[in-house]
Amino acid sequence: MTILVSGLSGQLGHALVDHVPAKTIGLVRRSTGTTRLRRRIESRSREIELVEGDITARDWGLDRAALERLAETVTCVVNCAGSTDWQGTAESLQMSNVVGAVYGVGFAARLAEISGRPVPYLQTSTAYVAGSAVGVVPETRLGAGGDRTRYEHFKWMGEQAVLRRAAELGVPLLLARLPALLGDSRTGETLYKNSLYLLSERWNDLPFGLLPAMKNARVDCVPRDTAAKVLIALAEGIATQSLSDVEIVHITNGAQAPALRALVEAARMIDQHAFGKWVRIVAAGRDHVVNVSALGERFGRLSAKWQNTLIGLRYIGLDRSFDRGNLLTALNALGKSAVAPSISLEAAARLTFGLHPGRESIVSPKHRSLVRFGA
Ligand SMILES: NC(=O)c1ccc[n+]([C@@H]2O[C@H](COP(=O)([O-])OP(=O)(O)OC[C@H]3O[C@@H](n4cnc5c(N)ncnc54)[C@H](OP(=O)(O)O)[C@@H]3O)[C@@H](O)[C@H]2O)c1
């Protein structure tokens, strides 16, 4: 079993380096700074060969000789590359998230044609292709519309295009949608800060300290190492043709995703001194949250950071859960139920707000009123 995976230098890729099975091949573009990546691979004593390519080129930029060599061993192609830049231009998002994803299907088809056996394709996507949907978001194809941001729109377009192309070329396909990725569950190490972290970074700047969110808003988030383990299990599953009935999975916490209010309170319980002023969550309707989150994109006069913060509101402020029945069925069939995400409230709060173990000060001797509760 040899997985060929793109995007190893990205957030998810960093975790994959730690967890991929032996004999993995990483596709990196020429411009990727591979020195750090190679050092990371070596420091983990991983057997990962790097090949140069580009997902935005046909056959991911590999020539016939390279394709023939890869076809001898590759049993599954996993695409974790793309643009996650919410401020990216329509053209760059289209190239990376639509064209690159479709070329990935073609690339898998070419490997299959040369090797004479099926080479399945696993495409990563985002749970937020759901746009502004509330309630239970199903693990199915989603329709047009839906108040998507530019990034969500092109990820959704990528899904549609990949589903169509895979059917045309007869490539076995699995679409894996991810929610907000947190850093490593043990170390907190993260490559960059997404919407959830923006909540903690902008904490003191929220106008009037108010955070608008639906009453029962939930925050689905998964540490990147958890996501990587699930992806690998799924890649092995499709490579061995054990998952032929599943088309789309959500690598999420499902109905067990923490509620926003509980997450914020848990953070305060863990380390009340870590926060300047305290924010108040004000109940808002779905349309309010969605409209506020779209303000930056619509009027465009805000800094990129503020625009991202506003967009991020929809990832923490909507009352919805991402169904994961397909995921659980798939992992169960593979005997890998243990890797299903199940983030605890405390872990989510610690990772989101950078409250690492050892920083507990719930009962701080400096806090006179609490001293009596101390040991
Ligand atoms: N991070 C999240 O919170 C999150 C949430 C939901 C879904 N996802 C999904 O998870 C997947 C991985 O996301 P991520 O956060 O790991 O992304 P990321 O950190 O932005 O990394 C993107 C990766 O794609 C590579 N790449 C970009 N364009 C390429 C090209 N033309 N050819 C080859 N490689 C290219 C980048 O390589 P360079 O080093 O060369 O730039 C990098 O390794 C994506 O499908 C994303 O939509 C992520």
Short mmCIF file of C-alpha atoms and ligand atoms in Angstrom, two decimals:
data_model
loop_
_atom_site.label_atom_id
_atom_site.label_comp_id
_atom_site.label_asym_id
_atom_site.label_seq_id
_atom_site.Cartn_x
_atom_site.Cartn_y
_atom_site.Cartn_z
CA MET A 1 0.00 0.00 0.00
CA THR A 2 1.58 3.29 -1.12
CA ILE A 3 -0.29 6.55 -0.69
CA LEU A 4 0.62 9.51 -2.87
CA VAL A 5 -0.37 12.64 -1.02
CA SER A 6 -0.20 16.32 -2.00
CA GLY A 7 -0.02 19.23 0.43
CA LEU A 8 2.46 17.78 2.94
CA SER A 9 3.82 21.25 3.69
CA GLY A 10 0.37 22.49 4.77
CA GLN A 11 -1.44 22.41 8.12
CA LEU A 12 -2.95 18.98 7.58
CA GLY A 13 0.20 17.83 5.78
CA HIS A 14 2.30 18.56 8.86
CA ALA A 15 0.24 16.04 10.80
CA LEU A 16 0.23 13.55 7.94
CA VAL A 17 4.04 13.53 7.99
CA ASP A 18 3.79 12.24 11.56
CA HIS A 19 1.22 9.57 10.84
CA VAL A 20 1.38 8.27 7.25
CA PRO A 21 2.32 4.64 6.84
CA ALA A 22 5.71 3.61 5.50
CA LYS A 23 6.26 4.04 1.77
CA THR A 24 4.36 7.26 1.30
CA ILE A 25 5.07 9.62 -1.59
CA GLY A 26 4.57 13.34 -1.18
CA LEU A 27 3.88 15.58 -4.16
CA VAL A 28 5.30 19.07 -3.64
CA ARG A 29 5.59 21.96 -6.04
CA ARG A 30 8.94 23.37 -7.04
CA SER A 31 8.35 26.56 -5.08
CA THR A 32 7.65 24.67 -1.83
CA GLY A 33 10.44 25.20 0.66
CA THR A 34 11.31 21.52 0.95
CA THR A 35 14.30 21.96 3.27
CA ARG A 36 12.09 22.32 6.34
CA LEU A 37 9.79 19.58 5.12
CA ARG A 38 12.69 17.19 4.53
CA ARG A 39 14.08 18.01 7.97
CA ARG A 40 10.71 17.28 9.52
CA ILE A 41 10.44 13.99 7.65
CA GLU A 42 13.94 12.99 8.78
CA SER A 43 13.35 14.04 12.38
CA ARG A 44 10.29 11.76 12.42
CA SER A 45 12.31 8.92 10.81
CA ARG A 46 9.61 8.65 8.17
CA GLU A 47 10.08 6.98 4.82
CA ILE A 48 8.51 9.64 2.63
CA GLU A 49 9.80 10.23 -0.87
CA LEU A 50 9.13 13.66 -2.33
CA VAL A 51 8.32 14.14 -6.00
CA GLU A 52 8.01 17.50 -7.71
CA GLY A 53 4.71 18.36 -9.34
CA ASP A 54 1.92 20.90 -9.42
CA ILE A 55 -1.74 20.12 -8.96
CA THR A 56 -2.75 22.93 -11.32
CA ALA A 57 -1.07 21.14 -14.25
CA ARG A 58 -2.48 18.17 -16.14
CA ASP A 59 -1.39 14.84 -14.56
CA TRP A 60 -0.23 17.02 -11.68
CA GLY A 61 2.75 18.07 -13.78
CA LEU A 62 4.36 14.64 -14.05
CA ASP A 63 5.82 13.32 -17.29
CA ARG A 64 5.25 9.85 -18.74
CA ALA A 65 8.38 8.36 -17.14
CA ALA A 66 7.41 9.64 -13.71
CA LEU A 67 3.84 8.40 -14.16
CA GLU A 68 5.08 4.94 -15.13
CA ARG A 69 7.33 4.76 -12.11
CA LEU A 70 4.58 5.89 -9.75
CA ALA A 71 2.01 3.55 -11.29
CA GLU A 72 4.10 0.57 -10.14
CA THR A 73 3.48 1.32 -6.48
CA VAL A 74 0.82 3.97 -5.85
CA THR A 75 -2.43 2.45 -4.61
CA CYS A 76 -4.28 5.64 -3.68
CA VAL A 77 -4.01 9.39 -4.36
CA VAL A 78 -4.90 11.80 -1.55
CA ASN A 79 -5.29 15.51 -2.32
CA CYS A 80 -4.61 17.77 0.65
CA ALA A 81 -3.32 20.61 -1.51
CA GLY A 82 -5.21 23.70 -2.49
CA SER A 83 -5.73 27.28 -1.48
CA THR A 84 -7.15 27.93 1.98
CA ASP A 85 -6.78 31.69 1.60
CA TRP A 86 -10.17 33.23 2.33
CA GLN A 87 -8.95 36.44 0.71
CA GLY A 88 -7.64 34.64 -2.38
CA THR A 89 -8.74 35.90 -5.81
CA ALA A 90 -11.46 34.01 -7.64
CA GLU A 91 -8.83 32.95 -10.18
CA SER A 92 -6.39 31.49 -7.64
CA LEU A 93 -9.18 29.73 -5.71
CA GLN A 94 -10.55 28.31 -8.97
CA MET A 95 -7.12 27.08 -10.11
CA SER A 96 -6.18 25.40 -6.83
CA ASN A 97 -9.51 24.16 -5.55
CA VAL A 98 -11.34 23.30 -8.74
CA VAL A 99 -8.85 22.76 -11.57
CA GLY A 100 -6.24 21.17 -9.27
CA ALA A 101 -8.82 18.84 -7.76
CA VAL A 102 -10.14 17.77 -11.17
CA TYR A 103 -6.61 17.19 -12.46
CA GLY A 104 -6.14 14.97 -9.41
CA VAL A 105 -8.91 12.69 -10.65
CA GLY A 106 -7.26 12.60 -14.08
CA PHE A 107 -3.92 11.83 -12.46
CA ALA A 108 -5.41 8.86 -10.55
CA ALA A 109 -7.06 7.69 -13.79
CA ARG A 110 -3.68 7.80 -15.61
CA LEU A 111 -2.02 5.76 -12.88
CA ALA A 112 -4.88 3.26 -13.14
CA GLU A 113 -4.59 3.09 -16.92
CA ILE A 114 -0.83 2.41 -16.76
CA SER A 115 -0.96 -0.04 -13.87
CA GLY A 116 -4.09 -1.87 -15.02
CA ARG A 117 -5.71 -1.68 -11.56
CA PRO A 118 -8.00 0.94 -9.99
CA VAL A 119 -6.28 3.81 -8.21
CA PRO A 120 -8.85 5.54 -5.97
CA TYR A 121 -8.80 9.25 -5.25
CA LEU A 122 -9.48 10.94 -1.92
CA GLN A 123 -10.26 14.66 -2.10
CA THR A 124 -10.22 16.80 1.03
CA SER A 125 -12.84 19.50 1.26
CA THR A 126 -14.33 21.69 3.93
CA ALA A 127 -17.46 21.08 6.00
CA TYR A 128 -18.16 24.77 5.36
CA VAL A 129 -19.28 24.10 1.80
CA ALA A 130 -22.53 24.02 3.78
CA GLY A 131 -22.49 27.84 3.48
CA SER A 132 -25.04 29.32 5.84
CA ALA A 133 -26.97 26.08 6.43
CA VAL A 134 -28.17 25.43 9.98
CA GLY A 135 -29.53 22.26 11.58
CA VAL A 136 -28.01 18.93 10.62
CA VAL A 137 -25.73 19.20 7.57
CA PRO A 138 -25.85 15.86 5.72
CA GLU A 139 -22.91 13.93 4.22
CA THR A 140 -24.37 14.31 0.76
CA ARG A 141 -23.90 16.47 -2.32
CA LEU A 142 -25.04 20.00 -1.57
CA GLY A 143 -26.98 22.27 -3.88
CA ALA A 144 -26.15 25.65 -5.38
CA GLY A 145 -26.80 28.91 -3.52
CA GLY A 146 -26.52 28.80 0.24
CA ASP A 147 -24.81 32.17 0.92
CA ARG A 148 -21.31 30.81 0.49
CA THR A 149 -18.20 32.94 0.93
CA ARG A 150 -15.79 33.06 -2.02
CA TYR A 151 -13.59 30.35 -0.49
CA GLU A 152 -16.59 28.13 0.33
CA HIS A 153 -17.96 28.63 -3.16
CA PHE A 154 -14.80 27.43 -4.89
CA LYS A 155 -14.43 24.45 -2.53
CA TRP A 156 -18.05 23.57 -3.36
CA MET A 157 -17.34 23.99 -7.09
CA GLY A 158 -14.33 21.69 -6.62
CA GLU A 159 -16.58 19.04 -5.06
CA GLN A 160 -19.06 19.20 -7.94
CA ALA A 161 -16.34 19.03 -10.56
CA VAL A 162 -14.52 16.13 -8.87
CA LEU A 163 -17.73 14.11 -8.47
CA ARG A 164 -18.53 14.62 -12.16
CA ARG A 165 -15.02 13.82 -13.41
CA ALA A 166 -14.63 10.72 -11.24
CA ALA A 167 -17.92 9.35 -12.60
CA GLU A 168 -16.80 10.06 -16.20
CA LEU A 169 -13.40 8.39 -15.75
CA GLY A 170 -14.60 5.58 -13.47
CA VAL A 171 -12.23 6.58 -10.65
CA PRO A 172 -13.30 5.37 -7.18
CA LEU A 173 -13.73 8.58 -5.17
CA LEU A 174 -14.11 9.63 -1.57
CA LEU A 175 -14.74 13.23 -0.54
CA ALA A 176 -13.68 14.01 3.02
CA ARG A 177 -14.99 17.27 4.47
CA LEU A 178 -13.12 18.73 7.41
CA PRO A 179 -14.18 21.34 9.98
CA ALA A 180 -11.78 23.88 11.54
CA LEU A 181 -8.42 22.22 12.12
CA LEU A 182 -6.74 22.88 15.44
CA GLY A 183 -3.07 22.31 16.18
CA ASP A 184 -1.59 19.05 17.36
CA SER A 185 -3.60 17.55 20.22
CA ARG A 186 -0.50 16.92 22.34
CA THR A 187 1.72 19.90 21.62
CA GLY A 188 -0.70 22.51 20.29
CA GLU A 189 1.75 23.07 17.39
CA THR A 190 -0.05 24.77 14.53
CA LEU A 191 1.07 26.09 11.16
CA TYR A 192 -1.35 29.00 11.12
CA LYS A 193 -4.42 30.28 12.85
CA ASN A 194 -7.84 29.71 11.35
CA SER A 195 -11.26 31.04 12.29
CA LEU A 196 -11.30 29.52 15.73
CA TYR A 197 -7.99 31.00 16.69
CA LEU A 198 -9.21 34.33 15.34
CA LEU A 199 -11.81 34.23 18.07
CA SER A 200 -9.08 34.17 20.67
CA GLU A 201 -6.85 36.66 18.86
CA ARG A 202 -9.62 39.24 18.42
CA TRP A 203 -11.01 38.65 21.87
CA ASN A 204 -10.11 42.10 23.20
CA ASP A 205 -11.08 43.95 20.02
CA LEU A 206 -14.69 42.82 19.71
CA PRO A 207 -16.87 45.94 19.60
CA PHE A 208 -18.42 46.42 23.08
CA GLY A 209 -17.11 42.95 23.97
CA LEU A 210 -20.12 41.42 22.24
CA LEU A 211 -19.98 38.19 20.26
CA PRO A 212 -23.14 37.59 18.19
CA ALA A 213 -24.10 33.94 17.85
CA MET A 214 -27.19 31.76 17.65
CA LYS A 215 -28.41 30.55 21.02
CA ASN A 216 -27.21 26.99 20.59
CA ALA A 217 -24.27 27.67 18.27
CA ARG A 218 -21.72 24.88 18.08
CA VAL A 219 -18.06 24.87 17.21
CA ASP A 220 -16.87 21.78 15.40
CA CYS A 221 -13.12 21.49 15.44
CA VAL A 222 -10.62 18.66 15.15
CA PRO A 223 -6.93 18.58 16.07
CA ARG A 224 -4.91 18.14 12.91
CA ASP A 225 -3.35 14.86 14.08
CA THR A 226 -6.83 13.40 14.65
CA ALA A 227 -7.86 14.47 11.14
CA ALA A 228 -4.68 12.96 9.70
CA LYS A 229 -5.28 9.59 11.38
CA VAL A 230 -8.83 9.45 10.08
CA LEU A 231 -7.72 10.39 6.56
CA ILE A 232 -5.11 7.66 6.54
CA ALA A 233 -7.64 5.08 7.72
CA LEU A 234 -9.99 6.19 4.94
CA ALA A 235 -7.23 6.16 2.31
CA GLU A 236 -6.37 2.61 3.30
CA GLY A 237 -10.07 1.75 3.15
CA ILE A 238 -10.56 3.01 -0.40
CA ALA A 239 -7.24 1.57 -1.55
CA THR A 240 -8.40 -1.88 -0.46
CA GLN A 241 -11.85 -1.24 -1.94
CA SER A 242 -13.49 -1.72 1.44
CA LEU A 243 -15.51 1.50 1.20
CA SER A 244 -17.14 1.35 -2.21
CA ASP A 245 -20.56 2.49 -0.92
CA VAL A 246 -19.40 5.73 0.67
CA GLU A 247 -19.05 8.91 -1.41
CA ILE A 248 -18.83 11.71 1.18
CA VAL A 249 -17.78 11.73 4.83
CA HIS A 250 -17.55 14.45 7.46
CA ILE A 251 -14.45 14.15 9.65
CA THR A 252 -16.25 15.98 12.45
CA ASN A 253 -17.49 15.56 15.99
CA GLY A 254 -21.08 15.44 14.76
CA ALA A 255 -23.70 16.14 17.42
CA GLN A 256 -20.97 16.01 20.08
CA ALA A 257 -19.30 19.18 18.85
CA PRO A 258 -18.91 21.64 21.73
CA ALA A 259 -21.42 24.46 22.13
CA LEU A 260 -19.84 27.91 21.71
CA ARG A 261 -21.02 29.04 25.14
CA ALA A 262 -19.62 25.95 26.82
CA LEU A 263 -16.31 26.33 24.98
CA VAL A 264 -15.88 29.92 26.07
CA GLU A 265 -16.83 29.13 29.67
CA ALA A 266 -14.45 26.18 29.72
CA ALA A 267 -11.63 28.47 28.61
CA ARG A 268 -12.44 30.84 31.45
CA MET A 269 -12.51 27.95 33.92
CA ILE A 270 -9.12 26.71 32.77
CA ASP A 271 -7.34 30.05 33.01
CA GLN A 272 -9.30 33.15 33.85
CA HIS A 273 -6.15 35.28 33.80
CA ALA A 274 -5.47 34.51 30.17
CA PHE A 275 -8.18 36.89 29.05
CA GLY A 276 -8.23 40.68 29.19
CA LYS A 277 -11.86 41.69 29.27
CA TRP A 278 -14.57 39.09 29.10
CA VAL A 279 -16.85 38.89 26.08
CA ARG A 280 -20.58 38.46 26.20
CA ILE A 281 -22.27 36.16 23.73
CA VAL A 282 -25.42 37.86 22.50
CA ALA A 283 -28.15 35.74 21.00
CA ALA A 284 -28.58 36.49 17.30
CA GLY A 285 -30.63 34.93 14.52
CA ARG A 286 -29.11 32.94 11.68
CA ASP A 287 -29.55 35.83 9.22
CA HIS A 288 -27.77 38.27 11.53
CA VAL A 289 -24.77 35.98 11.94
CA VAL A 290 -24.61 35.27 8.21
CA ASN A 291 -25.01 38.94 7.26
CA VAL A 292 -22.37 40.13 9.69
CA SER A 293 -19.99 37.42 8.49
CA ALA A 294 -20.50 38.59 4.89
CA LEU A 295 -19.88 42.30 5.61
CA GLY A 296 -16.15 42.20 4.90
CA GLU A 297 -16.54 40.47 1.55
CA ARG A 298 -19.43 42.69 0.51
CA PHE A 299 -17.94 46.05 1.35
CA GLY A 300 -14.25 45.18 1.34
CA ARG A 301 -13.00 48.20 3.26
CA LEU A 302 -11.74 46.23 6.22
CA SER A 303 -8.27 44.83 6.76
CA ALA A 304 -7.77 41.22 5.71
CA LYS A 305 -7.53 40.20 9.38
CA TRP A 306 -10.87 41.79 10.24
CA GLN A 307 -12.48 40.33 7.13
CA ASN A 308 -11.30 36.88 8.19
CA THR A 309 -12.57 37.47 11.71
CA LEU A 310 -16.00 38.37 10.38
CA ILE A 311 -16.07 35.34 8.06
CA GLY A 312 -14.99 33.20 11.00
CA LEU A 313 -18.15 34.23 12.88
CA ARG A 314 -20.20 31.82 10.79
CA TYR A 315 -17.93 28.95 11.87
CA ILE A 316 -18.60 29.58 15.53
CA GLY A 317 -21.96 31.35 15.54
CA LEU A 318 -24.37 29.02 13.75
CA ASP A 319 -26.53 26.39 15.38
CA ARG A 320 -25.68 23.34 13.31
CA SER A 321 -23.97 20.01 13.45
CA PHE A 322 -22.23 18.07 10.72
CA ASP A 323 -23.69 14.61 10.42
CA ARG A 324 -21.08 11.85 10.48
CA GLY A 325 -23.09 8.67 10.06
CA ASN A 326 -21.13 7.76 6.92
CA LEU A 327 -17.83 8.37 8.68
CA LEU A 328 -18.72 6.15 11.63
CA THR A 329 -20.03 3.40 9.35
CA ALA A 330 -16.84 3.56 7.28
CA LEU A 331 -14.50 3.51 10.27
CA ASN A 332 -16.50 0.72 11.83
CA ALA A 333 -16.24 -1.36 8.66
CA LEU A 334 -12.47 -0.82 8.71
CA GLY A 335 -12.19 -1.73 12.40
CA LYS A 336 -10.92 1.81 13.07
CA SER A 337 -13.76 3.31 15.14
CA ALA A 338 -11.21 4.38 17.74
CA VAL A 339 -9.82 7.12 15.47
CA ALA A 340 -13.18 8.91 15.08
CA PRO A 341 -12.92 12.51 16.32
CA SER A 342 -14.25 13.14 19.82
CA ILE A 343 -12.74 16.33 21.10
CA SER A 344 -13.40 17.12 24.75
CA LEU A 345 -14.57 20.56 25.77
CA GLU A 346 -11.36 21.09 27.70
CA ALA A 347 -9.11 20.06 24.81
CA ALA A 348 -11.02 22.30 22.41
CA ALA A 349 -10.72 25.25 24.81
CA ARG A 350 -7.04 24.65 25.50
CA LEU A 351 -6.09 24.34 21.85
CA THR A 352 -8.22 27.25 20.69
CA PHE A 353 -7.01 29.70 23.30
CA GLY A 354 -3.48 28.35 23.67
CA LEU A 355 -4.10 27.26 27.27
CA HIS A 356 -1.66 24.44 27.45
CA PRO A 357 -1.46 22.03 30.38
CA GLY A 358 0.57 23.51 33.19
CA ARG A 359 -1.09 26.92 32.81
CA GLU A 360 -4.01 26.04 35.07
CA SER A 361 -4.76 28.73 37.58
CA ILE A 362 -8.39 28.15 38.35
CA VAL A 363 -7.49 28.28 42.03
CA SER A 364 -4.78 30.87 42.13
CA PRO A 365 -3.30 31.82 45.51
CA LYS A 366 -3.03 35.38 44.15
CA HIS A 367 -6.80 35.47 43.97
CA ARG A 368 -7.76 36.16 47.53
CA SER A 369 -11.40 35.25 47.18
CA LEU A 370 -10.47 31.82 45.94
CA VAL A 371 -7.63 30.99 48.30
CA ARG A 372 -9.93 29.12 50.64
CA PHE A 373 -10.73 26.66 47.91
CA GLY A 374 -7.04 25.85 47.50
CA ALA A 375 -5.34 22.71 48.78
N1 LIG B 1 -6.96 24.22 7.89
C1 LIG B 1 -8.25 24.14 8.14
O1 LIG B 1 -8.73 24.63 9.18
C2 LIG B 1 -9.16 23.40 7.18
C3 LIG B 1 -10.53 23.37 7.49
C4 LIG B 1 -11.40 22.67 6.65
C5 LIG B 1 -10.90 22.05 5.51
N2 LIG B 1 -9.56 22.11 5.22
C6 LIG B 1 -9.12 21.42 3.99
O2 LIG B 1 -8.03 20.57 4.27
C7 LIG B 1 -7.16 20.52 3.15
C8 LIG B 1 -5.76 20.88 3.61
O3 LIG B 1 -5.82 22.17 4.17
P1 LIG B 1 -4.57 22.83 4.93
O4 LIG B 1 -5.13 23.68 5.99
O5 LIG B 1 -3.56 21.80 5.25
O6 LIG B 1 -4.03 23.78 3.75
P2 LIG B 1 -2.74 24.71 3.77
O7 LIG B 1 -2.08 24.72 5.11
O8 LIG B 1 -3.14 26.01 3.17
O9 LIG B 1 -1.74 23.96 2.79
C9 LIG B 1 -2.00 23.89 1.43
C10 LIG B 1 -1.02 22.91 0.83
O10 LIG B 1 -1.30 22.83 -0.57
C11 LIG B 1 -0.08 22.96 -1.28
N3 LIG B 1 -0.33 23.50 -2.60
C12 LIG B 1 -1.01 24.64 -2.90
N4 LIG B 1 -1.06 24.81 -4.23
C13 LIG B 1 -0.41 23.76 -4.78
C14 LIG B 1 -0.11 23.38 -6.11
N5 LIG B 1 -0.49 24.13 -7.15
N6 LIG B 1 0.56 22.22 -6.32
C15 LIG B 1 0.97 21.46 -5.28
N7 LIG B 1 0.73 21.77 -3.99
C16 LIG B 1 0.06 22.93 -3.74
C17 LIG B 1 0.74 23.90 -0.43
O11 LIG B 1 2.10 23.81 -0.77
P3 LIG B 1 3.13 25.04 -0.65
O12 LIG B 1 3.89 24.81 0.62
O13 LIG B 1 3.96 24.93 -1.86
O14 LIG B 1 2.32 26.30 -0.62
C18 LIG B 1 0.44 23.34 0.97
O15 LIG B 1 1.21 22.20 1.21
C19 LIG B 1 -7.74 21.49 2.11
O16 LIG B 1 -8.54 20.75 1.22
C20 LIG B 1 -8.63 22.40 2.94
O17 LIG B 1 -9.68 22.96 2.20
C21 LIG B 1 -8.68 22.76 6.03
#
